[in-house]
Coordinates of C-alpha atoms and ligand atoms in Angstrom, one line a residue:
E1021 CA -6.3 10.8 9.5
T1022 CA -10.0 10.1 8.7
L1023 CA -11.1 12.2 5.6
L1024 CA -14.5 10.8 4.9
K1025 CA -16.7 9.3 7.6
V1026 CA -20.1 7.5 6.4
E1027 CA -22.3 6.5 9.5
H1028 CA -25.4 4.5 9.5
L1029 CA -26.5 6.1 6.2
N1030 CA -30.1 4.9 5.0
K1031 CA -32.0 6.6 2.1
V1032 CA -35.8 5.7 1.3
Y1033 CA -37.2 7.3 -1.9
E1034 CA -40.8 8.2 -0.9
S1035 CA -43.5 8.1 -3.9
S1036 CA -47.1 7.7 -4.5
T1037 CA -46.5 4.1 -5.8
G1038 CA -44.5 3.3 -2.6
N1039 CA -41.5 3.6 -0.9
V1040 CA -38.2 2.3 -2.2
E1041 CA -35.2 1.7 0.4
A1042 CA -32.2 2.3 -1.9
I1043 CA -29.5 2.1 0.8
G1044 CA -30.0 0.1 3.9
D1045 CA -27.5 1.1 6.6
I1046 CA -24.0 2.0 5.3
S1047 CA -21.1 2.7 7.3
F1048 CA -17.4 3.2 6.4
T1049 CA -14.5 5.5 6.7
M1050 CA -11.8 6.5 4.2
Q1051 CA -8.5 7.9 5.3
R1052 CA -6.8 10.9 3.4
G1053 CA -4.8 9.6 0.6
E1054 CA -6.6 6.3 0.3
L1055 CA -8.3 5.1 -2.9
V1056 CA -11.5 3.1 -1.9
C1057 CA -13.6 1.4 -4.2
I1058 CA -17.3 0.8 -3.8
V1059 CA -18.5 -2.3 -5.7
G1060 CA -22.0 -3.8 -6.1
P1061 CA -24.4 -4.9 -8.6
S1062 CA -26.8 -2.7 -10.6
G1063 CA -29.7 -1.2 -8.1
C1064 CA -27.9 -1.8 -4.9
G1065 CA -27.7 2.1 -4.1
K1066 CA -24.4 3.0 -5.3
T1067 CA -25.7 6.2 -7.1
T1068 CA -28.0 7.0 -4.1
L1069 CA -25.0 6.7 -1.7
L1070 CA -22.6 8.9 -3.7
K1071 CA -25.3 11.6 -3.9
C1072 CA -25.6 11.7 -0.3
I1073 CA -21.9 12.0 -0.1
A1074 CA -21.8 14.7 -2.5
G1075 CA -24.5 16.5 -0.7
L1076 CA -26.9 16.4 -3.6
L1077 CA -29.2 14.4 -1.7
R1078 CA -30.5 14.4 1.9
P1079 CA -30.1 11.0 3.6
S1080 CA -33.1 9.6 5.4
A1081 CA -31.0 8.7 8.3
G1082 CA -27.4 8.9 9.1
T1083 CA -24.4 11.2 8.5
V1084 CA -21.5 11.9 6.2
E1085 CA -18.7 13.8 7.4
L1086 CA -16.0 15.1 5.1
D1087 CA -12.8 16.6 6.7
G1088 CA -14.6 16.8 10.1
K1089 CA -17.6 18.7 8.9
I1090 CA -21.0 17.0 8.4
V1091 CA -22.1 17.4 4.6
S1092 CA -25.4 19.1 4.1
G1093 CA -24.8 20.6 0.6
P1094 CA -22.3 20.2 -2.2
P1095 CA -18.8 20.6 -0.6
A1096 CA -16.5 22.9 -2.2
N1097 CA -13.5 20.6 -1.4
M1098 CA -14.8 17.6 -3.6
A1099 CA -14.7 16.8 -7.2
L1100 CA -16.7 14.5 -9.1
V1101 CA -16.1 12.6 -12.4
F1102 CA -19.3 10.6 -13.8
Q1103 CA -19.8 8.1 -16.7
E1104 CA -21.3 10.6 -18.9
Y1105 CA -18.1 12.4 -19.9
G1106 CA -19.4 14.1 -23.0
R1107 CA -22.1 15.9 -21.2
S1108 CA -19.9 17.3 -18.4
L1109 CA -17.8 19.0 -20.8
Y1110 CA -18.8 22.3 -22.7
P1111 CA -18.3 21.9 -26.4
W1112 CA -17.9 25.8 -26.8
L1113 CA -14.8 25.8 -24.6
T1114 CA -11.4 24.2 -25.6
V1115 CA -9.9 21.6 -23.6
R1116 CA -7.9 24.0 -21.6
G1117 CA -11.2 25.9 -21.0
N1118 CA -13.0 23.3 -19.6
V1119 CA -10.2 22.5 -17.1
E1120 CA -10.2 26.1 -16.1
L1121 CA -13.8 26.2 -15.3
P1122 CA -14.0 25.2 -11.6
L1123 CA -10.7 27.5 -10.9
R1124 CA -12.9 30.6 -11.5
H1125 CA -14.1 30.0 -7.9
K1126 CA -10.6 30.1 -6.5
K1127 CA -8.7 33.4 -6.0
L1128 CA -5.7 32.7 -8.2
S1129 CA -3.5 34.7 -10.6
R1130 CA -3.5 33.9 -14.5
A1131 CA -0.2 32.7 -13.9
E1132 CA -1.3 30.4 -11.2
K1133 CA -4.3 29.2 -13.1
D1134 CA -2.2 28.4 -16.1
A1135 CA 0.4 26.6 -14.1
L1136 CA -2.5 24.3 -12.6
I1137 CA -4.0 23.8 -16.0
D1138 CA -0.7 22.7 -17.5
D1139 CA 0.2 20.4 -14.8
A1140 CA -3.2 18.7 -14.8
L1141 CA -3.2 18.2 -18.6
L1142 CA 0.3 16.8 -18.3
A1143 CA -0.7 14.4 -15.5
V1144 CA -3.7 12.9 -17.8
G1145 CA -1.2 13.0 -20.8
L1146 CA -3.1 15.6 -22.7
D1147 CA -0.4 18.2 -22.5
H1148 CA -0.7 18.6 -26.4
A1149 CA -4.4 18.8 -26.7
G1150 CA -5.2 22.0 -24.7
G1151 CA -6.5 23.9 -27.7
S1152 CA -8.7 21.2 -29.1
F1153 CA -12.5 21.0 -28.7
P1154 CA -14.2 18.2 -26.9
W1155 CA -16.0 17.0 -29.8
Q1156 CA -12.5 16.5 -31.7
L1157 CA -11.5 13.9 -29.2
S1158 CA -12.5 10.2 -28.6
G1159 CA -14.6 9.2 -25.7
G1160 CA -11.7 8.0 -23.4
M1161 CA -9.8 11.3 -24.4
Q1162 CA -12.8 13.2 -23.4
Q1163 CA -12.8 11.5 -20.0
R1164 CA -9.2 12.4 -19.4
V1165 CA -10.4 15.9 -19.8
A1166 CA -13.0 15.7 -17.2
I1167 CA -10.1 13.9 -14.8
A1168 CA -7.8 17.0 -15.5
R1169 CA -10.6 19.3 -14.7
A1170 CA -10.6 17.4 -11.0
V1171 CA -6.8 17.2 -10.9
A1172 CA -6.6 21.0 -11.5
Y1173 CA -9.2 21.9 -8.9
Q1174 CA -7.1 20.0 -6.3
P1175 CA -9.9 18.7 -4.2
E1176 CA -9.5 16.9 -1.0
V1177 CA -11.5 13.9 -2.3
L1178 CA -12.4 12.8 -6.0
I1179 CA -15.2 10.8 -6.4
M1180 CA -15.7 8.7 -9.6
D1181 CA -18.8 7.2 -10.5
E1182 CA -18.6 4.4 -13.0
P1183 CA -16.5 6.8 -14.8
F1184 CA -15.2 4.1 -17.6
A1185 CA -18.3 2.2 -18.1
A1186 CA -19.0 3.6 -21.5
V1187 CA -15.3 3.3 -23.0
D1188 CA -13.7 0.2 -24.6
A1189 CA -11.7 -2.3 -22.9
Q1190 CA -8.2 -0.9 -23.8
T1191 CA -9.2 2.6 -23.1
R1192 CA -10.6 1.5 -20.0
A1193 CA -7.4 -0.2 -18.9
D1194 CA -5.4 2.9 -19.7
L1195 CA -7.6 5.1 -17.6
E1196 CA -7.7 2.8 -14.7
D1197 CA -3.8 3.0 -14.8
L1198 CA -4.2 7.1 -14.8
V1199 CA -6.3 6.7 -11.7
R1200 CA -3.7 4.5 -10.2
S1201 CA -0.9 7.1 -10.9
L1202 CA -3.0 9.9 -9.6
H1203 CA -3.2 8.1 -6.5
R1204 CA 0.2 6.7 -6.0
E1205 CA 2.3 9.7 -7.5
R1206 CA 0.1 12.5 -6.3
G1207 CA -1.5 11.1 -3.4
M1208 CA -4.9 12.0 -4.3
S1209 CA -7.8 10.7 -2.3
I1210 CA -10.2 8.7 -4.4
L1211 CA -13.6 7.1 -3.9
F1212 CA -14.1 4.9 -7.0
V1213 CA -17.5 3.3 -7.5
T1214 CA -18.0 0.6 -10.1
H1215 CA -20.2 -2.3 -10.8
D1216 CA -17.3 -4.4 -11.8
I1217 CA -15.7 -6.6 -9.2
D1218 CA -12.5 -6.9 -11.2
E1219 CA -12.2 -3.2 -11.7
S1220 CA -12.6 -2.7 -7.9
V1221 CA -10.0 -5.1 -7.0
Y1222 CA -7.5 -3.9 -9.4
L1223 CA -7.9 -0.3 -8.7
G1224 CA -8.6 -0.4 -4.8
E1225 CA -6.8 -0.5 -1.5
R1226 CA -9.8 -1.1 0.2
V1227 CA -13.0 -2.3 -1.2
V1228 CA -16.6 -1.7 0.2
V1229 CA -18.8 -4.4 -1.2
L1230 CA -22.5 -3.5 -1.5
S1231 CA -25.2 -6.2 -2.0
K1232 CA -29.0 -5.9 -1.6
S1233 CA -29.8 -9.6 -1.9
P1234 CA -30.9 -11.6 0.2
T1235 CA -30.4 -8.9 2.8
W1236 CA -28.3 -6.1 3.0
V1237 CA -24.7 -6.8 3.3
Q1238 CA -21.6 -4.8 3.4
E1239 CA -18.2 -6.0 3.6
D1240 CA -14.9 -4.4 3.8
L1241 CA -12.0 -6.1 2.0
A1242 CA -8.5 -5.1 2.7
I1243 CA -6.5 -5.6 -0.5
D1244 CA -2.7 -6.1 -0.6
L1245 CA -1.6 -4.6 -3.7
P1246 CA 1.8 -6.1 -5.1
A1247 CA 4.8 -3.7 -5.1
E1248 CA 5.4 -2.0 -8.2
Ligands
ADP270 P1 -27.1 1.9 -8.3 O1 -26.4 3.0 -8.7 O2 -26.4 0.9 -7.6 O3 -27.8 1.3 -9.6 P2 -29.3 3.4 -7.4 O4 -28.9 4.3 -6.2 O5 -29.4 4.2 -8.7 O6 -28.6 2.2 -7.3 O7 -30.8 2.8 -6.8 C1 -31.1 2.0 -5.8 C2 -32.5 1.9 -5.7 O8 -33.3 3.0 -5.5 C3 -33.2 1.1 -7.0 O9 -34.0 0.1 -6.6 C4 -33.6 2.2 -7.6 O10 -34.9 1.8 -8.4 C5 -34.3 3.0 -6.6 N1 -34.0 4.4 -6.6 C6 -33.1 5.1 -7.4 N2 -33.6 6.6 -7.3 C7 -34.8 6.7 -7.2 C8 -35.8 7.8 -7.2 N3 -35.5 9.0 -7.5 N4 -36.8 7.5 -6.8 C9 -37.3 6.2 -6.5 N5 -36.5 5.1 -6.5 C10 -35.2 5.4 -6.8
ADP271 P1 -13.8 6.0 -28.2 O1 -12.8 6.1 -29.2 O2 -13.2 6.1 -26.9 O3 -14.7 4.9 -28.2 P2 -16.4 7.5 -28.9 O4 -16.8 6.0 -29.2 O5 -17.0 8.4 -27.9 O6 -14.7 7.1 -28.1 O7 -16.2 8.3 -30.2 C1 -15.8 7.6 -31.3 C2 -15.3 8.8 -32.5 O8 -16.4 9.6 -32.4 C3 -14.1 9.6 -31.8 O9 -13.0 9.5 -32.6 C4 -14.4 11.1 -31.9 O10 -13.8 11.6 -33.1 C5 -15.9 10.9 -32.3 N1 -17.0 11.5 -31.5 C6 -17.1 11.3 -30.2 N2 -18.1 11.8 -29.7 C7 -18.3 13.0 -30.4 C8 -18.9 14.4 -30.4 N3 -19.6 14.5 -29.3 N4 -19.2 14.9 -31.5 C9 -18.3 14.7 -32.6 N5 -17.9 13.5 -32.7 C10 -17.5 12.7 -31.7

């Protein structure tokens, strides 16, 4: 079942100093329950593509369809995790408070919210840290809080934009395994964007490769993951 459909997406930034074609002509689809990686070097248009998918930027041409609906603004059934983990957390709220934030928009009882928060903190290995404040945690742990917030929200699709670019190698490996477990054990649909080809091949069931040089190239690689 198709969850996300990107068709002939193009974006040109217009400015007084000239126009920049940030993405040429991108088309791909993602099935419900898939983990798809988008990989490409810096400047190839990954962030622009994500902003168009997340409804934060209007494409110059082409369409994004999520769950059968054309995206024309930030969809409610999407969650985002960015590289700047620290900035996405509120320092005056505890870990639980941060995870609870987006649940304010859902009509849920106190008990239902608590159950979702408990479950999400458990999923990311932070069940002992609900009462801590973000600044008491390492960068990797802060990124787990951001991921827990997305898990508790139960989005149709989780979008991650270079989420582990700022953490050390061991932390990053742990977080990559966390992403895989969210996909495999919870069936989350995840669109993961990275400039790191190794990371994309390790994580993705499918990898969409973007490259700008010498011409626009888009390649889809199907990856057969070894059984665990
Ligand atoms: P990536 O995330 O892969 O590094 P970006 O989407 O950030 O790529 O950028 C793609 C191209 O678009 C780059 O050449 C960049 O300089 C240009 N670009 C990005 N944002 C803007 C903007 N707001 N105005 C003009 N050009 C931009
Ligand atoms: P990592 O351990 O993943 O490399 P950082 O480099 O972000 O994490 O953080 C190193 C240490 O600095 C952490 O153990 C944490 O205690 C502290 N720290 C990180 N961010 C903040 C912050 N915003 N305020 C205060 N201390 C912080």
